Amino acid sequence: MRLPRSPAHVAILSSFFFPLLASANNLDCRHVRTEKVDWAFESLGGPKSVLHAVNNTASWVNTTYTIDLCAPLKRINDVPDDQKCPGGTRLCSIERVISKEDDESDVIANAFPIAGELQNHGGFPIDAKWYRLKTSELDTDAGKEGVRLEIKGGVKYVEKQKRKQKAFVEFICDPDLEGDENLWIPEDEYVGEEPEKGSPGEPSLQFVSYVTSGKDEDVLNLLWKTRHACEATKREEDEAKKNHWGFFTWFIIIAFLSTATYLIFGSWLNYNRYGARGWDLLPHGDTIRDVPYLLKDWMRRVLNTVSGPGTRGGYAAV
Ligand SMILES: *[C@@H]1O[C@H](CO)[C@@H](O)[C@H](O)[C@H]1NC(C)=O
Ligand SMILES: *[C@@H]1O[C@H](CO)[C@@H](O)[C@H](O)[C@H]1NC(C)=O
């Protein structure tokens, strides 16, 4: 039996093996590709937070979720370990209980990682996966444009029970939003955080749900409205970049070719018509030979002008 060796065959084979080879799916904000569509989210990098507040009778329970698509989260100040997420965390949850009776009391009840490279901190690898929404088979995704990110790796202890954590971040195309509008600025300070932007209004990054009813896994759902989720954005930006380069490159090439043609053709003319040799071959040979002297002269004039009339005397003869 002969094995077919068509390109299609190779493509099928590689698409079958690629997920195995790429089992260490790190979260890379710059290169996102599913089903031949490219996205880039580096402009949403840096710590970005969203608040979920629960209004109880005697207290508020405010949970801040902070995510960095491009790098592990890092706190500015020294913070006790039980009030922050471990190194390698990309999505951190910090819960505060704020008593309504006593305004000043603000207790951090729980801090735990939801996703990140946490295999060295009692957790798991992040195992990032991206799903294109346009071709999603879920009914709830019908009509959506964007991409869904699945990340995991975090662990939360609930009454000594270890519960795995996971998050879905749905990036939804909104051509009018950058994605960093009206974000929640938490008390927990992170390196690289930007100051508040825009007027108070609907934040681009939103909390959807935190589902704890699973058997041994909790799932956080976030929604991120941004133009970077639109399928055309990355392509258009790449094309703009290419055109820009294209123009520049062509300009240089044409300038170079014109000069070369002029010199070669001119030399040929001079050779044939006047039997010129050496420097005399070049068109405007005299001028070219004089360039260093002309430059020197020009520099001298510039220096004269700059240094002003006071020290002019020495060069008066020029
Ligand atoms: C908790 O959330 C409520 C409701 O959004 C907000 O008014 C309050 O300022 C928050 N408190 C803290 C300490 O974050
Ligand atoms: C919180 O709940 C209390 C009643 O339990 C209510 O009076 C109050 O208006 C609520 N606050 C907000 C901001 O929803």
Coordinates of C-alpha atoms and ligand atoms in Angstrom, one line a residue:
M1 CA 0.0 0.0 0.0
R2 CA 1.3 3.4 -0.9
L3 CA 0.8 6.4 1.4
P4 CA -0.6 9.5 -0.3
R5 CA 1.8 12.4 0.0
S6 CA -0.4 15.2 -1.0
P7 CA -0.2 18.6 0.7
A8 CA -3.6 18.0 2.1
H9 CA -2.4 14.8 3.6
V10 CA 0.5 16.6 5.3
A11 CA -1.9 19.3 6.5
I12 CA -4.2 16.7 8.1
L13 CA -1.3 14.9 9.8
S14 CA 0.1 18.1 11.2
S15 CA -3.2 19.4 12.4
F16 CA -3.6 16.1 14.2
F17 CA -0.2 16.2 15.8
F18 CA 0.2 19.9 16.4
P19 CA -2.0 20.0 19.6
L20 CA 0.1 17.3 21.1
L21 CA 3.3 19.1 20.3
A22 CA 1.9 22.4 21.6
S23 CA 0.6 20.9 24.8
A24 CA 2.4 23.7 26.8
N25 CA 0.0 26.4 25.7
N26 CA 1.3 29.5 27.2
L27 CA -0.8 32.7 27.1
D28 CA 0.7 34.9 24.4
C29 CA -1.2 38.1 23.8
R30 CA 0.6 39.0 20.6
H31 CA -0.1 36.0 18.4
V32 CA -3.6 34.6 18.6
R33 CA -4.6 32.4 15.7
T34 CA -7.6 30.1 15.3
E35 CA -9.1 28.9 12.0
K36 CA -6.7 31.2 10.0
V37 CA -8.0 34.3 11.7
D38 CA -5.4 36.4 13.6
W39 CA -5.9 38.6 16.6
A40 CA -3.5 40.6 18.7
F41 CA -4.1 41.8 22.2
E42 CA -0.9 43.3 23.3
S43 CA -2.5 46.7 23.6
L44 CA -4.7 45.3 26.3
G45 CA -1.6 44.1 28.2
G46 CA -0.9 45.1 31.8
P47 CA -3.1 44.6 34.8
K48 CA -6.8 45.2 34.1
S49 CA -9.4 44.8 36.8
V50 CA -13.1 44.2 37.2
L51 CA -15.2 44.5 40.3
H52 CA -18.0 42.2 41.4
A53 CA -19.8 43.6 44.4
V54 CA -22.4 41.7 46.4
N55 CA -24.7 43.7 48.7
N56 CA -25.4 41.6 51.8
T57 CA -27.4 42.8 54.8
A58 CA -24.5 43.7 57.1
S59 CA -21.6 43.9 54.6
W60 CA -20.4 44.3 51.1
V61 CA -18.4 41.5 49.6
N62 CA -16.3 43.1 46.8
T63 CA -14.3 40.8 44.7
T64 CA -11.7 42.2 42.3
Y65 CA -10.5 40.1 39.4
T66 CA -7.3 41.3 37.8
I67 CA -5.9 39.9 34.6
D68 CA -2.8 40.5 32.6
L69 CA -2.9 39.1 29.1
C70 CA 0.7 39.7 28.4
A71 CA 2.7 39.0 31.6
P72 CA 2.4 37.5 35.1
L73 CA 0.9 39.9 37.6
K74 CA 3.3 41.6 40.0
R75 CA 2.4 43.7 43.1
I76 CA 4.1 47.0 43.7
N77 CA 4.4 46.7 47.4
D78 CA 5.3 43.9 49.7
V79 CA 2.0 42.1 50.5
P80 CA 1.5 39.2 52.9
D81 CA 1.3 35.9 51.0
D82 CA -2.3 35.3 52.0
Q83 CA -3.4 38.6 50.6
K84 CA -2.0 38.1 47.1
C85 CA -1.7 35.5 44.3
P86 CA 1.5 33.5 43.8
G87 CA 4.1 34.3 41.2
G88 CA 3.1 33.2 37.7
T89 CA -0.6 34.2 38.2
R90 CA -2.2 35.9 35.2
L91 CA -5.7 36.1 36.6
C92 CA -6.1 36.8 40.3
S93 CA -9.1 37.0 42.6
I94 CA -9.1 39.1 45.7
E95 CA -12.2 39.2 48.0
R96 CA -12.8 42.0 50.4
V97 CA -15.5 42.1 53.1
I98 CA -16.6 45.6 54.0
S99 CA -18.7 45.9 57.1
K100 CA -21.6 48.4 56.8
E101 CA -21.6 49.2 60.5
D102 CA -17.9 50.1 60.7
D103 CA -16.9 52.1 57.7
E104 CA -13.2 51.6 58.2
S105 CA -13.1 47.8 58.4
D106 CA -12.1 46.3 55.1
V107 CA -10.9 42.8 55.5
I108 CA -9.3 40.7 52.8
A109 CA -11.1 37.4 53.1
N110 CA -9.5 35.5 50.3
A111 CA -6.9 35.8 47.6
F112 CA -6.4 33.0 45.1
P113 CA -5.2 32.5 41.6
I114 CA -7.7 31.6 38.9
A115 CA -5.2 31.1 36.1
G116 CA -1.5 31.2 35.4
E117 CA 1.6 29.1 35.2
L118 CA 1.0 27.7 38.6
Q119 CA 2.5 24.2 38.5
N120 CA 5.2 25.3 41.0
H121 CA 2.6 26.8 43.4
G122 CA 0.3 23.8 44.0
G123 CA -1.6 24.5 40.8
F124 CA -1.4 23.6 37.1
P125 CA -0.2 25.0 33.8
I126 CA -2.3 27.7 32.2
D127 CA -3.1 25.7 29.1
A128 CA -4.5 28.6 27.2
K129 CA -7.0 27.9 24.4
W130 CA -8.7 30.2 21.9
Y131 CA -12.0 29.6 20.2
R132 CA -13.4 31.6 17.3
L133 CA -16.9 32.7 18.1
K134 CA -18.2 33.0 14.5
T135 CA -17.9 29.3 14.0
S136 CA -18.8 28.3 17.6
E137 CA -21.4 25.5 17.8
L138 CA -23.0 26.9 21.0
D139 CA -26.4 28.5 20.4
T140 CA -25.5 31.3 22.8
D141 CA -22.6 32.3 20.5
A142 CA -24.8 32.8 17.5
G143 CA -24.2 36.2 15.8
K144 CA -21.1 36.9 18.0
E145 CA -17.9 38.1 16.5
G146 CA -14.7 37.7 18.5
V147 CA -12.8 35.0 20.3
R148 CA -13.1 33.2 23.6
L149 CA -10.0 32.5 25.8
E150 CA -10.0 29.6 28.1
I151 CA -7.3 29.7 30.9
K152 CA -6.8 27.6 34.0
G153 CA -4.1 26.5 36.5
G154 CA -5.4 28.1 39.7
V155 CA -6.5 26.3 42.8
K156 CA -8.7 27.5 45.7
Y157 CA -9.1 25.9 49.0
V158 CA -12.6 25.8 50.3
E159 CA -12.8 24.2 53.8
K160 CA -9.6 22.2 53.1
Q161 CA -11.0 21.1 49.8
K162 CA -8.9 21.8 46.7
R163 CA -11.0 23.2 43.9
K164 CA -9.6 23.8 40.5
Q165 CA -10.2 27.2 38.9
K166 CA -10.8 28.1 35.3
A167 CA -11.8 31.2 33.4
F168 CA -13.4 32.0 30.1
V169 CA -12.8 35.5 28.7
E170 CA -15.0 36.4 25.9
F171 CA -13.5 39.1 23.6
I172 CA -16.4 40.7 21.7
C173 CA -15.9 42.9 18.7
D174 CA -16.9 46.5 19.3
P175 CA -15.3 48.8 16.8
D176 CA -15.8 51.9 19.0
L177 CA -14.0 50.6 22.1
E178 CA -10.3 50.2 22.7
G179 CA -10.9 47.9 25.6
D180 CA -9.4 49.9 28.5
E181 CA -12.4 52.2 29.1
N182 CA -13.7 52.9 32.6
L183 CA -11.9 50.0 34.3
W184 CA -12.1 49.4 38.0
I185 CA -9.0 50.6 39.8
P186 CA -8.5 48.3 42.8
E187 CA -6.8 49.0 46.1
D188 CA -4.4 46.2 45.2
E189 CA -1.7 47.9 43.3
Y190 CA 0.1 46.2 40.5
V191 CA 3.2 47.0 38.5
G192 CA 2.2 48.5 35.2
E193 CA -1.2 49.7 36.1
E194 CA -2.5 52.7 34.2
P195 CA -4.4 55.6 35.8
E196 CA -8.1 55.6 35.5
K197 CA -9.3 56.5 32.0
G198 CA -12.5 58.0 30.8
S199 CA -15.6 59.1 32.6
P200 CA -17.5 56.7 34.9
G201 CA -19.6 54.5 32.6
E202 CA -19.8 51.0 31.4
P203 CA -16.4 49.4 31.7
S204 CA -15.1 47.5 28.7
L205 CA -14.1 44.6 30.9
Q206 CA -17.1 43.1 32.7
F207 CA -17.8 40.4 35.2
V208 CA -20.4 37.9 34.0
S209 CA -20.5 35.1 36.5
Y210 CA -18.5 32.9 38.9
V211 CA -20.0 29.5 38.9
T212 CA -19.1 27.3 41.9
S213 CA -21.7 24.6 41.4
G214 CA -19.3 22.3 39.5
K215 CA -18.1 19.1 41.1
D216 CA -14.5 20.1 41.7
E217 CA -14.0 23.1 39.5
D218 CA -15.1 26.8 39.7
V219 CA -15.5 28.8 36.5
L220 CA -15.2 32.6 36.1
N221 CA -16.7 34.2 33.1
L222 CA -15.6 37.6 31.9
L223 CA -16.6 39.8 29.0
W224 CA -14.2 42.1 27.2
K225 CA -15.6 44.5 24.6
T226 CA -12.8 45.8 22.3
R227 CA -12.1 46.6 18.7
H228 CA -9.1 44.2 18.9
A229 CA -11.6 41.3 19.0
C230 CA -12.9 42.2 15.5
E231 CA -11.7 39.8 12.9
A232 CA -10.6 42.6 10.5
T233 CA -8.6 44.6 13.0
K234 CA -5.3 42.7 13.0
R235 CA -5.5 42.2 9.2
E236 CA -6.1 46.0 8.6
E237 CA -3.2 46.9 11.0
D238 CA -0.8 44.5 9.3
E239 CA -1.8 45.9 5.9
A240 CA -1.3 49.5 7.0
K241 CA 2.1 48.5 8.3
K242 CA 3.0 46.7 5.1
N243 CA 1.9 49.6 2.9
H244 CA 3.9 52.0 4.9
W245 CA 7.0 49.8 4.5
G246 CA 6.2 49.1 0.9
F247 CA 6.1 52.8 0.1
F248 CA 9.4 53.4 1.9
T249 CA 11.2 50.5 0.3
W250 CA 10.0 51.4 -3.2
F251 CA 11.1 54.9 -2.7
I252 CA 14.6 53.8 -1.8
I253 CA 14.8 51.3 -4.6
I254 CA 13.6 53.8 -7.2
A255 CA 16.0 56.5 -6.0
F256 CA 18.9 54.0 -6.1
L257 CA 18.0 52.7 -9.6
S258 CA 17.6 56.2 -11.0
T259 CA 20.9 57.3 -9.7
A260 CA 22.6 54.1 -11.0
T261 CA 21.0 54.4 -14.4
Y262 CA 21.9 58.0 -14.7
L263 CA 25.5 57.4 -13.8
I264 CA 25.9 54.3 -16.0
F265 CA 24.1 55.9 -19.0
G266 CA 26.0 59.1 -18.5
S267 CA 29.3 57.4 -18.3
W268 CA 28.5 55.4 -21.4
L269 CA 27.7 58.6 -23.3
N270 CA 30.8 60.4 -22.1
Y271 CA 32.9 57.3 -23.1
N272 CA 31.4 57.0 -26.6
R273 CA 31.1 60.7 -27.5
Y274 CA 34.2 62.1 -25.9
G275 CA 36.3 59.1 -25.3
A276 CA 36.4 60.1 -21.6
R277 CA 38.4 58.1 -19.0
G278 CA 38.6 58.0 -15.2
W279 CA 36.7 60.8 -13.4
D280 CA 35.8 62.4 -16.7
L281 CA 33.5 59.3 -17.4
L282 CA 31.0 60.3 -14.7
P283 CA 28.4 62.8 -15.7
H284 CA 29.1 66.0 -13.7
G285 CA 32.4 64.4 -12.8
D286 CA 33.7 67.8 -11.8
T287 CA 30.8 68.4 -9.5
I288 CA 31.1 65.0 -7.8
R289 CA 34.8 65.5 -7.3
D290 CA 34.1 68.8 -5.7
V291 CA 31.5 67.5 -3.3
P292 CA 33.8 67.1 -0.3
Y293 CA 35.0 70.7 -0.8
L294 CA 31.5 72.0 -1.2
L295 CA 30.4 70.2 2.0
K296 CA 33.4 71.7 3.9
D297 CA 32.5 75.1 2.6
W298 CA 28.9 74.7 3.5
M299 CA 29.8 73.5 7.0
R300 CA 32.0 76.6 7.5
R301 CA 29.1 78.9 6.5
V302 CA 26.8 77.1 8.9
L303 CA 29.4 77.4 11.7
N304 CA 29.8 81.1 11.0
T305 CA 26.1 81.7 11.2
V306 CA 25.7 79.7 14.4
S307 CA 28.7 81.3 16.2
G308 CA 27.3 84.7 15.4
P309 CA 29.0 88.0 14.4
G310 CA 31.2 88.1 17.5
T311 CA 33.7 85.4 16.4
R312 CA 33.3 86.0 12.8
G313 CA 36.7 87.6 12.2
G314 CA 38.6 84.4 11.5
Y315 CA 36.5 83.3 8.6
A316 CA 35.8 86.7 7.0
A317 CA 37.7 85.7 3.9
V318 CA 35.2 83.0 3.0
Ligands
LIG1 C1 -17.6 47.8 47.2 O1 -18.5 47.9 46.1 C2 -19.5 48.9 46.2 C3 -20.5 48.7 45.1 O2 -19.9 48.8 43.9 C4 -18.8 50.2 46.1 O3 -19.7 51.3 46.3 C5 -17.7 50.3 47.2 O4 -17.0 51.5 47.1 C6 -16.8 49.1 47.2 N1 -15.9 49.1 48.3 C7 -14.6 48.9 48.2 C8 -13.8 49.1 49.5 O5 -14.1 48.5 47.2
LIG2 C1 -27.8 47.4 49.4 O1 -28.9 46.7 50.0 C2 -29.6 47.5 50.9 C3 -30.7 46.6 51.5 O2 -30.2 45.4 51.9 C4 -30.3 48.6 50.2 O3 -31.0 49.5 51.1 C5 -29.2 49.4 49.4 O4 -29.8 50.5 48.7 C6 -28.4 48.5 48.6 N1 -27.3 49.3 48.0 C7 -27.0 49.3 46.7 C8 -25.9 50.2 46.2 O5 -27.6 48.5 45.9

